[in-house]
Coordinates of N, CA and C in Angstrom, one line a residue:
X1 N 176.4 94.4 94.5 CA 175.9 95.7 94.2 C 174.8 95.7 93.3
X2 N 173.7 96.7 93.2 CA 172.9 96.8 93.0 C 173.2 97.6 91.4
X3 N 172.8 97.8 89.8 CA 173.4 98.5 89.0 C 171.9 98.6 88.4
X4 N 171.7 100.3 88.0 CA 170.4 101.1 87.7 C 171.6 101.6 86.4
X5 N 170.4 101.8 85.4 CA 171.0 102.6 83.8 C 169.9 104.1 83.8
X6 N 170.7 104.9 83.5 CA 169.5 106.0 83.5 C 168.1 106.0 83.5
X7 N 168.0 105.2 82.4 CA 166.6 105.1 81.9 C 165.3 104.6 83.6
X8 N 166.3 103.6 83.9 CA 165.6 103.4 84.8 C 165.4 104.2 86.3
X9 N 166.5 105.5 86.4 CA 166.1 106.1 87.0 C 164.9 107.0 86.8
X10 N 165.1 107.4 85.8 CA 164.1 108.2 85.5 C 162.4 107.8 85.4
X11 N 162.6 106.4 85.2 CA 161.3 105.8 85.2 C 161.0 105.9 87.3
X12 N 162.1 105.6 87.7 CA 161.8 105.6 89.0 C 161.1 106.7 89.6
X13 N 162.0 107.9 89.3 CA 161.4 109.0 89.7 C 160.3 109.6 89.4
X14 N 159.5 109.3 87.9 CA 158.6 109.3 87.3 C 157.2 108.8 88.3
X15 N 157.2 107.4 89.1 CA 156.4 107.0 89.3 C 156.4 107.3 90.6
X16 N 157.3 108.1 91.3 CA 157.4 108.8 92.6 C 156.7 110.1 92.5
X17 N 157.0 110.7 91.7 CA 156.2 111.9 91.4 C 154.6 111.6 90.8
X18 N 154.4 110.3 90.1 CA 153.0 110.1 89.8 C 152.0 110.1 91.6
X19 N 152.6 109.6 92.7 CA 152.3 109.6 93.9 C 152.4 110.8 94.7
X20 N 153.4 111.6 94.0 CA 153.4 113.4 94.9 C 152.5 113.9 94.3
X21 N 152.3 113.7 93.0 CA 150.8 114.1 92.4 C 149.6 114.0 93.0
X22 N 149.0 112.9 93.7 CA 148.3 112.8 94.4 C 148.5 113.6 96.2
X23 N 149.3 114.2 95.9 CA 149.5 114.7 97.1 C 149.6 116.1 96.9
X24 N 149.2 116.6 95.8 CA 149.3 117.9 95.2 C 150.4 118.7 95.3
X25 N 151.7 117.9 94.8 CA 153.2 118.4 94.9 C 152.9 118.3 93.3
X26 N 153.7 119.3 93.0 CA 154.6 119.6 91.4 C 156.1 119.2 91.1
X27 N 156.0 118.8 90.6 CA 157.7 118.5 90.4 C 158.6 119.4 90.5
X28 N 158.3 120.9 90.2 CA 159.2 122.0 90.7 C 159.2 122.7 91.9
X29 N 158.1 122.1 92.4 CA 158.1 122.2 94.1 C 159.4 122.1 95.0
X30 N 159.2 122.8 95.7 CA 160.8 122.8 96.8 C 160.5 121.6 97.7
X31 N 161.4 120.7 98.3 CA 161.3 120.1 99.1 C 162.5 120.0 99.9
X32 N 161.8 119.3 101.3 CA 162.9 119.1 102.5 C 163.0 117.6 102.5
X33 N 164.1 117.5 102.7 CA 164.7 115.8 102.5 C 165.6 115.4 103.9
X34 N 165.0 114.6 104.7 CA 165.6 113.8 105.9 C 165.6 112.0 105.5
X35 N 166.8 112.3 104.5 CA 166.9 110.4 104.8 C 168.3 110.3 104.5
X36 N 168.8 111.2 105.5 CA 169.8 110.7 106.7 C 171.2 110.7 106.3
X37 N 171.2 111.5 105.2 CA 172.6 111.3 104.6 C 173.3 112.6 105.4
X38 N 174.3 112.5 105.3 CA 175.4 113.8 105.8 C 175.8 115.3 105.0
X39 N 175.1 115.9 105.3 CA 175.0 117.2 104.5 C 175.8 118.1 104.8
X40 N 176.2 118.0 105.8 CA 176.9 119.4 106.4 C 178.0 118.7 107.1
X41 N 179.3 119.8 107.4 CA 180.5 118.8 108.4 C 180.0 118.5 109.7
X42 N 180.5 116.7 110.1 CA 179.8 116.4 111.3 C 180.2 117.1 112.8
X43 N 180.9 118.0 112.2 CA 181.3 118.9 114.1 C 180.7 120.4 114.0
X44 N 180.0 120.5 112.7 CA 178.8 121.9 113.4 C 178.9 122.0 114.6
X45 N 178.5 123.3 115.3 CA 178.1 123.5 116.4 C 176.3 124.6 116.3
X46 N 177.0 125.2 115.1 CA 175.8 126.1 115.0 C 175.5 125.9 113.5
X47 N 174.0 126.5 112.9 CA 173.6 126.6 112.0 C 174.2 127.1 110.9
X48 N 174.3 126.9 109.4 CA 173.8 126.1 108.9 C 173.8 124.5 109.1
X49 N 172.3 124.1 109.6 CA 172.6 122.1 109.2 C 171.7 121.6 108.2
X50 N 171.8 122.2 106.8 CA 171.5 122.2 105.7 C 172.0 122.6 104.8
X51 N 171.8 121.9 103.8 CA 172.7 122.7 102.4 C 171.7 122.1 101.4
X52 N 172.0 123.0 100.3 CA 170.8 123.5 99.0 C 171.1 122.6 98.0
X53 N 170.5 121.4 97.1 CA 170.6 121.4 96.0 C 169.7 122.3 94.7
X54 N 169.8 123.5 94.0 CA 169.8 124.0 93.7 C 168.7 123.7 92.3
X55 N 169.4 122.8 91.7 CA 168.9 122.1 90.3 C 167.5 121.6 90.7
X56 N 167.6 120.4 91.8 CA 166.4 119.8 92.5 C 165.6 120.4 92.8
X57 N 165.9 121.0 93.4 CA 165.1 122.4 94.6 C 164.8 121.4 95.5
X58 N 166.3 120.8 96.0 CA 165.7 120.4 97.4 C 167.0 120.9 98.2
X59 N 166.1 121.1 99.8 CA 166.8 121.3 100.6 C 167.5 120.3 101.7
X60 N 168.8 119.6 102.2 CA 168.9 118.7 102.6 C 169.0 118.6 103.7
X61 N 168.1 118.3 105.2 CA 168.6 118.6 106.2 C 168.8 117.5 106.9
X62 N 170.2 118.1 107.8 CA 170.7 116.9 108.8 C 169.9 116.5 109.7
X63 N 170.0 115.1 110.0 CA 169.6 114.6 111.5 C 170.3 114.6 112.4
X64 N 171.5 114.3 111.7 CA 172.7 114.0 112.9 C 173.1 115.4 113.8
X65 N 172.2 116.5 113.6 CA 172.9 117.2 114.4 C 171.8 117.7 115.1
X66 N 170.7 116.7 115.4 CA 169.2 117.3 115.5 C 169.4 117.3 117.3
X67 N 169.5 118.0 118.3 CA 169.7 117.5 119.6 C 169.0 118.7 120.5
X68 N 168.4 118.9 121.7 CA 168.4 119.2 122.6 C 168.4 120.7 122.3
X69 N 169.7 120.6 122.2 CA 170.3 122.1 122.3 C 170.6 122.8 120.9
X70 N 170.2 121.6 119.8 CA 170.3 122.0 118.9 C 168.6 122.2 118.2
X71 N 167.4 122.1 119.1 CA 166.5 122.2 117.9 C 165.6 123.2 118.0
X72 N 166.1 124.6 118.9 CA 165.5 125.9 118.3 C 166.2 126.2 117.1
X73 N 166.8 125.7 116.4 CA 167.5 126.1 115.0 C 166.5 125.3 114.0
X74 N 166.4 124.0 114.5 CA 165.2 123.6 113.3 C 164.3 123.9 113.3
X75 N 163.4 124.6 114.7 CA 162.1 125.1 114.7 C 162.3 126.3 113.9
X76 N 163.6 127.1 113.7 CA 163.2 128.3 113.3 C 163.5 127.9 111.7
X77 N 164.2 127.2 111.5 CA 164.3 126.7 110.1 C 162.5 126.3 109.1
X78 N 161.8 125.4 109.8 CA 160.4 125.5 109.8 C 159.5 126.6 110.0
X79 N 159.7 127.4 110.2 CA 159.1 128.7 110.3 C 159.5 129.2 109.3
X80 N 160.4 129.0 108.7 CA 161.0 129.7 107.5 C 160.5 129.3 106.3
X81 N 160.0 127.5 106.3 CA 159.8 126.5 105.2 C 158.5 125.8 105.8
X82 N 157.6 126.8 105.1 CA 156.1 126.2 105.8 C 155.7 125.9 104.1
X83 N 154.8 125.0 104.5 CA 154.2 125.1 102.8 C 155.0 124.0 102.1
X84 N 156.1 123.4 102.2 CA 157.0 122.5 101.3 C 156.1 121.1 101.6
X85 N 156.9 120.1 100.6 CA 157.2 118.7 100.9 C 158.1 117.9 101.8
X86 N 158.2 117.5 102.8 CA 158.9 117.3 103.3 C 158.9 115.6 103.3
X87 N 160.3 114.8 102.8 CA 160.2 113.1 102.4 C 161.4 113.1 103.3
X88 N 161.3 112.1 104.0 CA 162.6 111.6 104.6 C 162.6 109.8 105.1
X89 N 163.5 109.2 106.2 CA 162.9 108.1 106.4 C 162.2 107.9 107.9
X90 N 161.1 107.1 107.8 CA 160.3 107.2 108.9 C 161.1 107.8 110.6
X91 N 161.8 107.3 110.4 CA 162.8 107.0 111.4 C 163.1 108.3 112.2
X92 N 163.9 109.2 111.1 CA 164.5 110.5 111.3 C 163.6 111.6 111.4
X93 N 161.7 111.5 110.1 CA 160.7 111.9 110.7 C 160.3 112.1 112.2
X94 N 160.2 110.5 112.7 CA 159.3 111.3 114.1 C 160.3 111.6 114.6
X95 N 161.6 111.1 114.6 CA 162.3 112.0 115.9 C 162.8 113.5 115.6
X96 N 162.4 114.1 114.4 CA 161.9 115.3 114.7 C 160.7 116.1 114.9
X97 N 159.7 114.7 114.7 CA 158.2 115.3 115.1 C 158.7 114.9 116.9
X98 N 159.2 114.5 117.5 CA 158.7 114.3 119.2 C 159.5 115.7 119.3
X99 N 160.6 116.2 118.7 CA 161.2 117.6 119.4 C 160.1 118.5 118.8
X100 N 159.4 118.6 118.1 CA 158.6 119.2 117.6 C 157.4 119.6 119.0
X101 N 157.2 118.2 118.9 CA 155.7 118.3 120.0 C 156.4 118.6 121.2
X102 N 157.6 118.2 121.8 CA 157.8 118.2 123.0 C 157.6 120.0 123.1
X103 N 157.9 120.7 122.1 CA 157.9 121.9 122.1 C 156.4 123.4 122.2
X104 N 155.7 122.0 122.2 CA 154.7 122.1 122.1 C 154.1 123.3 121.0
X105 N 154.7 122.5 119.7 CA 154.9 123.8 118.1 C 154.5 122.6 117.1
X106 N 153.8 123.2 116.2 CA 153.4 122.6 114.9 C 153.7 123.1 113.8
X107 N 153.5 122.6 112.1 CA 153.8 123.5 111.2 C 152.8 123.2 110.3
X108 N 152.7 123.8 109.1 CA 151.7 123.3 108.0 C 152.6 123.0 106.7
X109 N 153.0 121.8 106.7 CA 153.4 121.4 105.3 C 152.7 120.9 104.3
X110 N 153.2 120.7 103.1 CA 152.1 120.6 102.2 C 151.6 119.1 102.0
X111 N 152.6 118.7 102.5 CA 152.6 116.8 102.5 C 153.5 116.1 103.1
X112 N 153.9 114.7 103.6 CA 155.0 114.3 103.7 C 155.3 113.2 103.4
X113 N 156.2 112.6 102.7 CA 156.1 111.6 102.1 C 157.4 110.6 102.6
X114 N 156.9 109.3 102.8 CA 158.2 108.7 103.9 C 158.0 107.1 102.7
X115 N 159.3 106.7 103.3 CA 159.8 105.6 102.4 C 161.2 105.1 103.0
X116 N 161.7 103.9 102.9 CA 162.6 103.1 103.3 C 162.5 102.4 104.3
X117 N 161.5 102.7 105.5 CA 161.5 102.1 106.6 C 160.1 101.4 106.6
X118 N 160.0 100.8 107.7 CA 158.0 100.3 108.4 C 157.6 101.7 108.8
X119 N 156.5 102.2 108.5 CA 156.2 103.5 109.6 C 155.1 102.7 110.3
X120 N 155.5 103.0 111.2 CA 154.2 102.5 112.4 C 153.5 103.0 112.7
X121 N 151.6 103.0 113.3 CA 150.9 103.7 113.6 C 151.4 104.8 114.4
X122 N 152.3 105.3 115.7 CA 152.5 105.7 116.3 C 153.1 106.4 116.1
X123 N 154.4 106.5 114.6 CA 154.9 107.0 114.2 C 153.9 108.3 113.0
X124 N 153.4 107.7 112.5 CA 152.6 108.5 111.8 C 151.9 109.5 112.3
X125 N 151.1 109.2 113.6 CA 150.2 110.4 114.7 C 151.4 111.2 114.8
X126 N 152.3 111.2 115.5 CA 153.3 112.1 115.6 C 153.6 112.9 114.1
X127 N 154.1 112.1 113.2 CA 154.3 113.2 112.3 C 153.3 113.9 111.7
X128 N 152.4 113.3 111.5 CA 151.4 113.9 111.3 C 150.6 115.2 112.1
X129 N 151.0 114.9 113.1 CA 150.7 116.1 114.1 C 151.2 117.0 113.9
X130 N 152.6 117.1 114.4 CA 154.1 118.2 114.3 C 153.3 118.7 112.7
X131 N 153.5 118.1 111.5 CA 153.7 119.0 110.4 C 152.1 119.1 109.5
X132 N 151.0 118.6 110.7 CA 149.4 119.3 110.3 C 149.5 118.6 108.9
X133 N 149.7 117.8 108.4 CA 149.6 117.6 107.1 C 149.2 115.8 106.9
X134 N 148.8 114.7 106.3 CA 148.8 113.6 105.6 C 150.2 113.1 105.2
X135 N 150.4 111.9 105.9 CA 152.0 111.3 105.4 C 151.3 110.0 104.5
X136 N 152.0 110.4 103.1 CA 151.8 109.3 102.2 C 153.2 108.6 102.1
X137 N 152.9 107.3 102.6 CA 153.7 106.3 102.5 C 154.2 105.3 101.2
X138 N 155.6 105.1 100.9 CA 155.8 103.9 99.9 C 156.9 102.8 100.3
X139 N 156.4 102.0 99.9 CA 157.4 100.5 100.0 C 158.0 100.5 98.5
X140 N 159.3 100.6 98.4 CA 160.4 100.2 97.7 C 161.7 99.6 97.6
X141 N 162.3 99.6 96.8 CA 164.0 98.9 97.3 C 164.4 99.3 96.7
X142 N 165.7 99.0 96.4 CA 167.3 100.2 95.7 C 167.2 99.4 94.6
X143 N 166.8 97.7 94.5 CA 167.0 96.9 93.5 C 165.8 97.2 92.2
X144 N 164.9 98.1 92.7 CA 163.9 98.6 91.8 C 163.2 97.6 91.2
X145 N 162.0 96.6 91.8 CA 161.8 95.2 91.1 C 160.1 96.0 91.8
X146 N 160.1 96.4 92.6 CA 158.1 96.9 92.9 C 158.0 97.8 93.8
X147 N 157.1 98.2 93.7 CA 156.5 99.5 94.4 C 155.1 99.3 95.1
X148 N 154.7 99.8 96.2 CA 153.5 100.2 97.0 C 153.9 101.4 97.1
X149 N 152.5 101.7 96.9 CA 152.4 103.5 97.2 C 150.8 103.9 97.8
X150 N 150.9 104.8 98.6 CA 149.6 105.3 99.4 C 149.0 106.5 98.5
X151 N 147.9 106.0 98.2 CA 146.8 107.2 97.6 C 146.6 108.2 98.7
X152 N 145.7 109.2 98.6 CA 145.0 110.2 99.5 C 144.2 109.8 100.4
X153 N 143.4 108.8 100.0 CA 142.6 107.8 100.7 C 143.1 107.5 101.9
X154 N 144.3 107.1 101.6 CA 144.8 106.3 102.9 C 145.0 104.6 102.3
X155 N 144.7 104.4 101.2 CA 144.9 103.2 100.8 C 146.2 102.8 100.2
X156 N 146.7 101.6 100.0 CA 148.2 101.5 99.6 C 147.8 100.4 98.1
X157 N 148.4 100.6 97.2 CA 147.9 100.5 95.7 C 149.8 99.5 95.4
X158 N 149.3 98.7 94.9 CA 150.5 97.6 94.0 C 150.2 98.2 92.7
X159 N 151.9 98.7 92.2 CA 151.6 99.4 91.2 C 152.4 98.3 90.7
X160 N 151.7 98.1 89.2 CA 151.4 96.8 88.7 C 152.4 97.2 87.3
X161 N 152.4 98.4 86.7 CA 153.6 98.3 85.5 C 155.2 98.8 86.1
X162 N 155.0 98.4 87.5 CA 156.6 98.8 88.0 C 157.5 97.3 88.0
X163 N 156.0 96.2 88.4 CA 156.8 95.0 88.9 C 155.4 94.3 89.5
X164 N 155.7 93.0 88.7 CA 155.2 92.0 89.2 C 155.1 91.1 90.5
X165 N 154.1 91.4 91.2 CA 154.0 90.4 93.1 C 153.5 89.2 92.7
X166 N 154.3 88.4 93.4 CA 153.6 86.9 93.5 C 153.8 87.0 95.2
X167 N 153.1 86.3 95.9 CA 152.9 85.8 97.4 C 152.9 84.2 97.5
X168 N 153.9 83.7 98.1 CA 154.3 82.4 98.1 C 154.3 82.3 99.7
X169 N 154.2 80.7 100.3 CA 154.2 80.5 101.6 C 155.4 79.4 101.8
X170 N 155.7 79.1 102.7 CA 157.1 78.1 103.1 C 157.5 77.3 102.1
X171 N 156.7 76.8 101.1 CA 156.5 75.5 100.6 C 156.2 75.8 98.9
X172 N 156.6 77.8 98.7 CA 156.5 77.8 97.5 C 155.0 78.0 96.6
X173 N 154.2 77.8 97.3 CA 152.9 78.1 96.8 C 152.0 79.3 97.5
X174 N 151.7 79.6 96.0 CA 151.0 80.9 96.0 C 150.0 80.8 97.1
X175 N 149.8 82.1 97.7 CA 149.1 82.0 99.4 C 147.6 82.9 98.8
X176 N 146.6 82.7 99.5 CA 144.9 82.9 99.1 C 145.2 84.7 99.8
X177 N 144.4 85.5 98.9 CA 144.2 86.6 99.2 C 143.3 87.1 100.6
X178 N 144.6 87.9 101.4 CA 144.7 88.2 102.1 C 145.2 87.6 103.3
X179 N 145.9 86.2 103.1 CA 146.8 86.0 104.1 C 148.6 86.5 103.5
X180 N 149.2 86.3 104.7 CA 150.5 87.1 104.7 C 151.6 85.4 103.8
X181 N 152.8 86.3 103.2 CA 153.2 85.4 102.8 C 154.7 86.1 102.6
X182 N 155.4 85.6 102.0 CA 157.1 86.5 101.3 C 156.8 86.8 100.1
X183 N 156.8 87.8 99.8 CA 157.1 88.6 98.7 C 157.9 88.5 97.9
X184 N 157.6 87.7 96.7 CA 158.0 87.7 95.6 C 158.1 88.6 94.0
X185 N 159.1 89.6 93.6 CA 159.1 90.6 92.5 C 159.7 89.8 91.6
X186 N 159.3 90.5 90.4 CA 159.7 90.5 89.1 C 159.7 91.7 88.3
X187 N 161.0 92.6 88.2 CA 160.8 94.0 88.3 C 160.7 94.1 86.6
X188 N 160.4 95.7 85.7 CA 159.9 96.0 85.0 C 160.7 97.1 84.3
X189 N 161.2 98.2 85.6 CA 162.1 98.8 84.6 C 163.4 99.2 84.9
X190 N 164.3 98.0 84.9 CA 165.4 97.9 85.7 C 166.0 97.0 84.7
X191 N 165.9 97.2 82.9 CA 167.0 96.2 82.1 C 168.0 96.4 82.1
X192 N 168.9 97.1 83.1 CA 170.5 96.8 83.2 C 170.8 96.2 84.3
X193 N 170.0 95.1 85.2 CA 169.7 94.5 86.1 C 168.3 93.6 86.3
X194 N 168.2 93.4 85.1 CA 166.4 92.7 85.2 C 166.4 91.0 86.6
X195 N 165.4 91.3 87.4 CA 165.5 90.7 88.3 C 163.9 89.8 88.2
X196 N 163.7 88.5 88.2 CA 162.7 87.9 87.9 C 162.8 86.5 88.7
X197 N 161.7 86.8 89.7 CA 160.9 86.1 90.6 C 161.9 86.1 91.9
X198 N 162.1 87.4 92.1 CA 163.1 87.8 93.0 C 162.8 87.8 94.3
X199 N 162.8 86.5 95.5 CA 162.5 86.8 96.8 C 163.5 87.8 97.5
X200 N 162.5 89.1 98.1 CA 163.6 90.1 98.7 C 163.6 89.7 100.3
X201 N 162.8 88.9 100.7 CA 163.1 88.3 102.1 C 161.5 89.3 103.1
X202 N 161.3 89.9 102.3 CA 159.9 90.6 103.4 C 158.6 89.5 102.8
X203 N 158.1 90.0 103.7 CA 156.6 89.5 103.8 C 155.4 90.2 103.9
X204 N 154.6 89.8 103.3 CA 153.0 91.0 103.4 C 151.8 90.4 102.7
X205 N 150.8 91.1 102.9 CA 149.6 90.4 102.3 C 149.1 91.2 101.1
X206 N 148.5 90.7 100.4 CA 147.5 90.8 99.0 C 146.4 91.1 99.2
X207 N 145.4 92.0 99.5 CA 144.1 92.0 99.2 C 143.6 92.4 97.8
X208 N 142.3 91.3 97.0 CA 142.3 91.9 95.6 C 141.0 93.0 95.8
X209 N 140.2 93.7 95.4 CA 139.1 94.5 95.3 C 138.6 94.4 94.1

């Protein structure tokens, strides 16, 4: 098991929000949240398939009940919540951006912010389509040792006081910038679990500028 101490949440969330910032979210902004957890009883048949955190100001909507016959309720639900943040995981994004387009309906959100999965090029056109808006992407982990995050640009930024990258190849040696290698962290604000020169098993490359 993984063990976070307040402090360190709060730094977490801190540097999530330093990234909605560039996306021109406020922290008391309302947001829609699809990463996939169970919100509502799993034998709904009809709407509500969301429920309010209140404090957050977020709203939590299900995937699992996203189908066919169920997704004039989420279009109308998005007609209702135009203008938000909408973060979820890549995953549960486009498959409600393809009901989206299959519908041949779009919305205007104010950004969307995805995390936990790969988003792939083909995934992004689609979300990006359905919700007219820029998806800024982040690479992180539950173990809290580093962060990638996407500017406005479109560029992806190693945020450097979260956690230390080294890029090592088969043999343990640091690999030349911009070939691919395993990723190695040494995380920063995680002292009820400090983790140092921690291989998490992914791989990526380094470019310096």
């Amino acid at each position: 098991p993984v063990i976070h101490d307040n402090i360190a949440e709060i730094k977490n969330w801190a540097f999530i929000f330093r990234q909605l910032f560039w996306a021109g979210v406020k922290p008391k902004d309302w947001r829609i949240t699809m990463f996939g957890g169970k919100v509502t009883p799993p034998h709904r048949k009809k709407p509500p398939f969301w429920s309010y955190n209140y404090p957050g100001r977020q709203i939590l909507l299900s995937i699992y009940h996203l189908s066919p016959q169920t997704v004039s309720y989420y279009i109308e639900f998005f007609e209702k919540h135009n203008g938000l943040l909408l973060e979820g995981f890549p995953s549960a994004l486009d498959i409600i951006s393809k009901f989206i387009l299959e519908k041949n309906r779009s919305f205007q959100m104010k950004a969307v912010y995805s995390t936990g999965e790969p988003l792939y090029a083909p995934m992004r056109k689609r979300i990006e389509k359905s919700f007219n808006t820029k998806v800024y992407n982040a690479y992180g982990m539950s173990e809290m040792v580093g962060l990638i995050q996407e500017c406005e640009k479109g560029s992806f930024h190693l945020i450097s006081d979260y956690g230390c990258l080294e890029i090592i190849d088969d043999r343990n040696n640091l690999v030349e910038d911009g070939k691919e290698g395993y990723l190695i962290w040494t995380g920063f604000i995680n002292t009820a679990m400090p983790l140092i020169r921690y291989q998490i098993g992914d791989k990526g490359i380094l470019k310096r500028e």
